[in-house]
PDB file of C-alpha atoms in Angstrom:
ATOM      1  CA  UNK W   1       0.000   0.000   0.000  1.00  0.00           C
ATOM      2  CA  UNK W   2       1.442   3.373  -0.879  1.00  0.00           C
ATOM      3  CA  UNK W   3       1.865   6.213   1.585  1.00  0.00           C
ATOM      4  CA  UNK W   4      -0.502   8.414  -0.475  1.00  0.00           C
ATOM      5  CA  UNK W   5      -3.368   5.929  -0.116  1.00  0.00           C
ATOM      6  CA  UNK W   6      -2.702   5.661   3.609  1.00  0.00           C
ATOM      7  CA  UNK W   7      -2.810   9.469   3.922  1.00  0.00           C
ATOM      8  CA  UNK W   8      -6.084   9.561   1.934  1.00  0.00           C
ATOM      9  CA  UNK W   9      -7.700   6.966   4.179  1.00  0.00           C
ATOM     10  CA  UNK W  10      -6.594   8.670   7.392  1.00  0.00           C
ATOM     11  CA  UNK W  11      -7.250  12.256   6.257  1.00  0.00           C
ATOM     12  CA  UNK W  12     -10.567  12.636   8.137  1.00  0.00           C
ATOM     13  CA  UNK W  13      -9.282  11.073  11.357  1.00  0.00           C
ATOM     14  CA  UNK W  14      -8.456  13.486  14.139  1.00  0.00           C
ATOM     15  CA  UNK W  15      -6.432  13.083  17.290  1.00  0.00           C
ATOM     16  CA  UNK W  16      -8.070  11.044  20.050  1.00  0.00           C
ATOM     17  CA  UNK W  17      -9.630  13.006  22.893  1.00  0.00           C
ATOM     18  CA  UNK W  18      -7.828  12.751  26.195  1.00  0.00           C
ATOM     19  CA  UNK W  19      -9.739  11.403  29.179  1.00  0.00           C
ATOM     20  CA  UNK W  20     -10.352  13.726  32.070  1.00  0.00           C
ATOM     21  CA  UNK W  21      -9.156  11.900  35.211  1.00  0.00           C
ATOM     22  CA  UNK W  22     -12.145  13.242  37.151  1.00  0.00           C
ATOM     23  CA  UNK W  23     -14.585  11.550  34.755  1.00  0.00           C
ATOM     24  CA  UNK W  24     -13.155   8.053  35.265  1.00  0.00           C
ATOM     25  CA  UNK W  25     -15.555   5.962  37.310  1.00  0.00           C
ATOM     26  CA  UNK W  26     -16.998   2.493  37.440  1.00  0.00           C
ATOM     27  CA  UNK W  27     -20.592   1.616  36.854  1.00  0.00           C
ATOM     28  CA  UNK W  28     -22.522  -1.262  38.360  1.00  0.00           C
ATOM     29  CA  UNK W  29     -21.347  -4.114  40.532  1.00  0.00           C
ATOM     30  CA  UNK W  30     -19.813  -7.469  39.867  1.00  0.00           C
ATOM     31  CA  UNK W  31     -22.380 -10.272  40.108  1.00  0.00           C
ATOM     32  CA  UNK W  32     -21.658 -13.093  42.479  1.00  0.00           C
ATOM     33  CA  UNK W  33     -20.958 -16.290  40.546  1.00  0.00           C
ATOM     34  CA  UNK W  34     -23.518 -19.086  40.774  1.00  0.00           C
ATOM     35  CA  UNK W  35     -20.865 -21.798  40.458  1.00  0.00           C
ATOM     36  CA  UNK W  36     -18.118 -23.209  42.659  1.00  0.00           C
ATOM     37  CA  UNK W  37     -14.631 -22.052  41.803  1.00  0.00           C
ATOM     38  CA  UNK W  38     -11.889 -24.559  41.110  1.00  0.00           C
ATOM     39  CA  UNK W  39     -10.073 -25.928  44.163  1.00  0.00           C
ATOM     40  CA  UNK W  40      -6.835 -24.386  45.378  1.00  0.00           C
ATOM     41  CA  UNK W  41      -3.691 -26.225  44.337  1.00  0.00           C
ATOM     42  CA  UNK W  42      -0.590 -26.487  46.499  1.00  0.00           C
ATOM     43  CA  UNK W  43       2.885 -25.917  44.987  1.00  0.00           C
ATOM     44  CA  UNK W  44       3.488 -29.686  44.901  1.00  0.00           C
ATOM     45  CA  UNK W  45       0.403 -30.179  42.712  1.00  0.00           C
ATOM     46  CA  UNK W  46      -1.875 -31.619  45.383  1.00  0.00           C
ATOM     47  CA  UNK W  47      -5.252 -30.141  46.233  1.00  0.00           C
ATOM     48  CA  UNK W  48      -5.378 -27.950  49.318  1.00  0.00           C
ATOM     49  CA  UNK W  49      -7.695 -29.404  51.933  1.00  0.00           C
ATOM     50  CA  UNK W  50      -9.659 -26.588  53.575  1.00  0.00           C
ATOM     51  CA  UNK W  51     -12.260 -28.848  55.178  1.00  0.00           C
ATOM     52  CA  UNK W  52     -12.446 -28.698  58.967  1.00  0.00           C
ATOM     53  CA  UNK W  53     -10.875 -31.605  60.791  1.00  0.00           C
ATOM     54  CA  UNK W  54     -13.298 -34.142  62.218  1.00  0.00           C
ATOM     55  CA  UNK W  55     -12.939 -35.677  65.651  1.00  0.00           C
ATOM     56  CA  UNK W  56     -11.569 -38.970  64.261  1.00  0.00           C
ATOM     57  CA  UNK W  57      -8.939 -37.315  62.046  1.00  0.00           C
ATOM     58  CA  UNK W  58      -5.372 -37.298  63.331  1.00  0.00           C
ATOM     59  CA  UNK W  59      -3.678 -33.909  63.707  1.00  0.00           C
ATOM     60  CA  UNK W  60      -1.995 -32.482  60.606  1.00  0.00           C
ATOM     61  CA  UNK W  61       1.475 -33.376  61.897  1.00  0.00           C
ATOM     62  CA  UNK W  62       0.600 -37.070  62.127  1.00  0.00           C
ATOM     63  CA  UNK W  63      -1.049 -37.110  58.678  1.00  0.00           C
ATOM     64  CA  UNK W  64       2.155 -35.692  57.214  1.00  0.00           C
ATOM     65  CA  UNK W  65       4.249 -38.419  58.869  1.00  0.00           C
ATOM     66  CA  UNK W  66       2.743 -41.172  56.725  1.00  0.00           C
ATOM     67  CA  UNK W  67       3.224 -39.042  53.643  1.00  0.00           C
ATOM     68  CA  UNK W  68       6.914 -38.591  54.449  1.00  0.00           C
ATOM     69  CA  UNK W  69       7.335 -42.325  55.052  1.00  0.00           C
ATOM     70  CA  UNK W  70       5.734 -43.077  51.680  1.00  0.00           C
ATOM     71  CA  UNK W  71       8.011 -40.547  49.947  1.00  0.00           C
ATOM     72  CA  UNK W  72      11.067 -42.099  51.643  1.00  0.00           C
ATOM     73  CA  UNK W  73      10.101 -45.620  50.568  1.00  0.00           C
ATOM     74  CA  UNK W  74       9.413 -44.385  47.029  1.00  0.00           C
ATOM     75  CA  UNK W  75      12.848 -42.716  46.912  1.00  0.00           C
ATOM     76  CA  UNK W  76      14.567 -45.938  48.009  1.00  0.00           C
ATOM     77  CA  UNK W  77      12.606 -47.945  45.431  1.00  0.00           C
ATOM     78  CA  UNK W  78      13.510 -45.524  42.638  1.00  0.00           C
ATOM     79  CA  UNK W  79      17.188 -45.614  43.631  1.00  0.00           C
ATOM     80  CA  UNK W  80      17.278 -49.420  43.654  1.00  0.00           C
ATOM     81  CA  UNK W  81      15.412 -49.637  40.372  1.00  0.00           C
ATOM     82  CA  UNK W  82      17.762 -47.137  38.722  1.00  0.00           C
ATOM     83  CA  UNK W  83      20.796 -49.036  40.042  1.00  0.00           C
ATOM     84  CA  UNK W  84      19.535 -52.312  38.556  1.00  0.00           C
ATOM     85  CA  UNK W  85      18.420 -50.764  35.258  1.00  0.00           C
ATOM     86  CA  UNK W  86      21.559 -48.662  34.635  1.00  0.00           C
ATOM     87  CA  UNK W  87      23.787 -51.514  33.351  1.00  0.00           C
ATOM     88  CA  UNK W  88      21.061 -52.651  30.962  1.00  0.00           C
ATOM     89  CA  UNK W  89      20.645 -49.108  29.678  1.00  0.00           C
ATOM     90  CA  UNK W  90      24.391 -48.841  29.030  1.00  0.00           C
ATOM     91  CA  UNK W  91      24.371 -52.219  27.317  1.00  0.00           C
ATOM     92  CA  UNK W  92      21.409 -51.280  25.137  1.00  0.00           C
ATOM     93  CA  UNK W  93      22.642 -47.796  24.314  1.00  0.00           C
ATOM     94  CA  UNK W  94      26.360 -48.357  23.653  1.00  0.00           C
ATOM     95  CA  UNK W  95      27.464 -51.976  23.715  1.00  0.00           C
ATOM     96  CA  UNK W  96      24.848 -53.498  21.411  1.00  0.00           C
ATOM     97  CA  UNK W  97      25.535 -51.068  18.522  1.00  0.00           C
ATOM     98  CA  UNK W  98      29.271 -51.684  18.910  1.00  0.00           C
ATOM     99  CA  UNK W  99      28.728 -55.444  18.894  1.00  0.00           C
ATOM    100  CA  UNK W 100      26.495 -55.177  15.829  1.00  0.00           C
ATOM    101  CA  UNK W 101      29.144 -53.107  14.018  1.00  0.00           C
ATOM    102  CA  UNK W 102      31.857 -55.591  15.002  1.00  0.00           C
ATOM    103  CA  UNK W 103      29.729 -58.507  13.791  1.00  0.00           C
ATOM    104  CA  UNK W 104      29.047 -56.896  10.414  1.00  0.00           C
ATOM    105  CA  UNK W 105      32.671 -55.808  10.050  1.00  0.00           C
ATOM    106  CA  UNK W 106      33.845 -59.317  11.013  1.00  0.00           C
ATOM    107  CA  UNK W 107      31.529 -60.992   8.507  1.00  0.00           C
ATOM    108  CA  UNK W 108      32.667 -58.631   5.720  1.00  0.00           C
ATOM    109  CA  UNK W 109      36.334 -59.193   6.639  1.00  0.00           C
ATOM    110  CA  UNK W 110      35.817 -62.968   6.699  1.00  0.00           C
ATOM    111  CA  UNK W 111      34.081 -62.982   3.317  1.00  0.00           C
ATOM    112  CA  UNK W 112      36.795 -60.886   1.665  1.00  0.00           C
ATOM    113  CA  UNK W 113      39.578 -63.264   2.731  1.00  0.00           C
TER     114      UNK W 113
END
Protein backbone atom coordinates (compact mmCIF):
# COMPACT_ATOMS: atom_id res chain seq x y z
CA UNK A 1 0.00 0.00 0.00
CA UNK A 2 1.44 3.37 -0.88
CA UNK A 3 1.87 6.21 1.59
CA UNK A 4 -0.50 8.41 -0.47
CA UNK A 5 -3.37 5.93 -0.12
CA UNK A 6 -2.70 5.66 3.61
CA UNK A 7 -2.81 9.47 3.92
CA UNK A 8 -6.08 9.56 1.93
CA UNK A 9 -7.70 6.97 4.18
CA UNK A 10 -6.59 8.67 7.39
CA UNK A 11 -7.25 12.26 6.26
CA UNK A 12 -10.57 12.64 8.14
CA UNK A 13 -9.28 11.07 11.36
CA UNK A 14 -8.46 13.49 14.14
CA UNK A 15 -6.43 13.08 17.29
CA UNK A 16 -8.07 11.04 20.05
CA UNK A 17 -9.63 13.01 22.89
CA UNK A 18 -7.83 12.75 26.20
CA UNK A 19 -9.74 11.40 29.18
CA UNK A 20 -10.35 13.73 32.07
CA UNK A 21 -9.16 11.90 35.21
CA UNK A 22 -12.15 13.24 37.15
CA UNK A 23 -14.59 11.55 34.75
CA UNK A 24 -13.15 8.05 35.27
CA UNK A 25 -15.55 5.96 37.31
CA UNK A 26 -17.00 2.49 37.44
CA UNK A 27 -20.59 1.62 36.85
CA UNK A 28 -22.52 -1.26 38.36
CA UNK A 29 -21.35 -4.11 40.53
CA UNK A 30 -19.81 -7.47 39.87
CA UNK A 31 -22.38 -10.27 40.11
CA UNK A 32 -21.66 -13.09 42.48
CA UNK A 33 -20.96 -16.29 40.55
CA UNK A 34 -23.52 -19.09 40.77
CA UNK A 35 -20.86 -21.80 40.46
CA UNK A 36 -18.12 -23.21 42.66
CA UNK A 37 -14.63 -22.05 41.80
CA UNK A 38 -11.89 -24.56 41.11
CA UNK A 39 -10.07 -25.93 44.16
CA UNK A 40 -6.84 -24.39 45.38
CA UNK A 41 -3.69 -26.23 44.34
CA UNK A 42 -0.59 -26.49 46.50
CA UNK A 43 2.89 -25.92 44.99
CA UNK A 44 3.49 -29.69 44.90
CA UNK A 45 0.40 -30.18 42.71
CA UNK A 46 -1.87 -31.62 45.38
CA UNK A 47 -5.25 -30.14 46.23
CA UNK A 48 -5.38 -27.95 49.32
CA UNK A 49 -7.69 -29.40 51.93
CA UNK A 50 -9.66 -26.59 53.57
CA UNK A 51 -12.26 -28.85 55.18
CA UNK A 52 -12.45 -28.70 58.97
CA UNK A 53 -10.88 -31.61 60.79
CA UNK A 54 -13.30 -34.14 62.22
CA UNK A 55 -12.94 -35.68 65.65
CA UNK A 56 -11.57 -38.97 64.26
CA UNK A 57 -8.94 -37.32 62.05
CA UNK A 58 -5.37 -37.30 63.33
CA UNK A 59 -3.68 -33.91 63.71
CA UNK A 60 -2.00 -32.48 60.61
CA UNK A 61 1.48 -33.38 61.90
CA UNK A 62 0.60 -37.07 62.13
CA UNK A 63 -1.05 -37.11 58.68
CA UNK A 64 2.16 -35.69 57.21
CA UNK A 65 4.25 -38.42 58.87
CA UNK A 66 2.74 -41.17 56.72
CA UNK A 67 3.22 -39.04 53.64
CA UNK A 68 6.91 -38.59 54.45
CA UNK A 69 7.34 -42.33 55.05
CA UNK A 70 5.73 -43.08 51.68
CA UNK A 71 8.01 -40.55 49.95
CA UNK A 72 11.07 -42.10 51.64
CA UNK A 73 10.10 -45.62 50.57
CA UNK A 74 9.41 -44.38 47.03
CA UNK A 75 12.85 -42.72 46.91
CA UNK A 76 14.57 -45.94 48.01
CA UNK A 77 12.61 -47.95 45.43
CA UNK A 78 13.51 -45.52 42.64
CA UNK A 79 17.19 -45.61 43.63
CA UNK A 80 17.28 -49.42 43.65
CA UNK A 81 15.41 -49.64 40.37
CA UNK A 82 17.76 -47.14 38.72
CA UNK A 83 20.80 -49.04 40.04
CA UNK A 84 19.53 -52.31 38.56
CA UNK A 85 18.42 -50.76 35.26
CA UNK A 86 21.56 -48.66 34.64
CA UNK A 87 23.79 -51.51 33.35
CA UNK A 88 21.06 -52.65 30.96
CA UNK A 89 20.64 -49.11 29.68
CA UNK A 90 24.39 -48.84 29.03
CA UNK A 91 24.37 -52.22 27.32
CA UNK A 92 21.41 -51.28 25.14
CA UNK A 93 22.64 -47.80 24.31
CA UNK A 94 26.36 -48.36 23.65
CA UNK A 95 27.46 -51.98 23.72
CA UNK A 96 24.85 -53.50 21.41
CA UNK A 97 25.53 -51.07 18.52
CA UNK A 98 29.27 -51.68 18.91
CA UNK A 99 28.73 -55.44 18.89
CA UNK A 100 26.49 -55.18 15.83
CA UNK A 101 29.14 -53.11 14.02
CA UNK A 102 31.86 -55.59 15.00
CA UNK A 103 29.73 -58.51 13.79
CA UNK A 104 29.05 -56.90 10.41
CA UNK A 105 32.67 -55.81 10.05
CA UNK A 106 33.85 -59.32 11.01
CA UNK A 107 31.53 -60.99 8.51
CA UNK A 108 32.67 -58.63 5.72
CA UNK A 109 36.33 -59.19 6.64
CA UNK A 110 35.82 -62.97 6.70
CA UNK A 111 34.08 -62.98 3.32
CA UNK A 112 36.79 -60.89 1.66
CA UNK A 113 39.58 -63.26 2.73
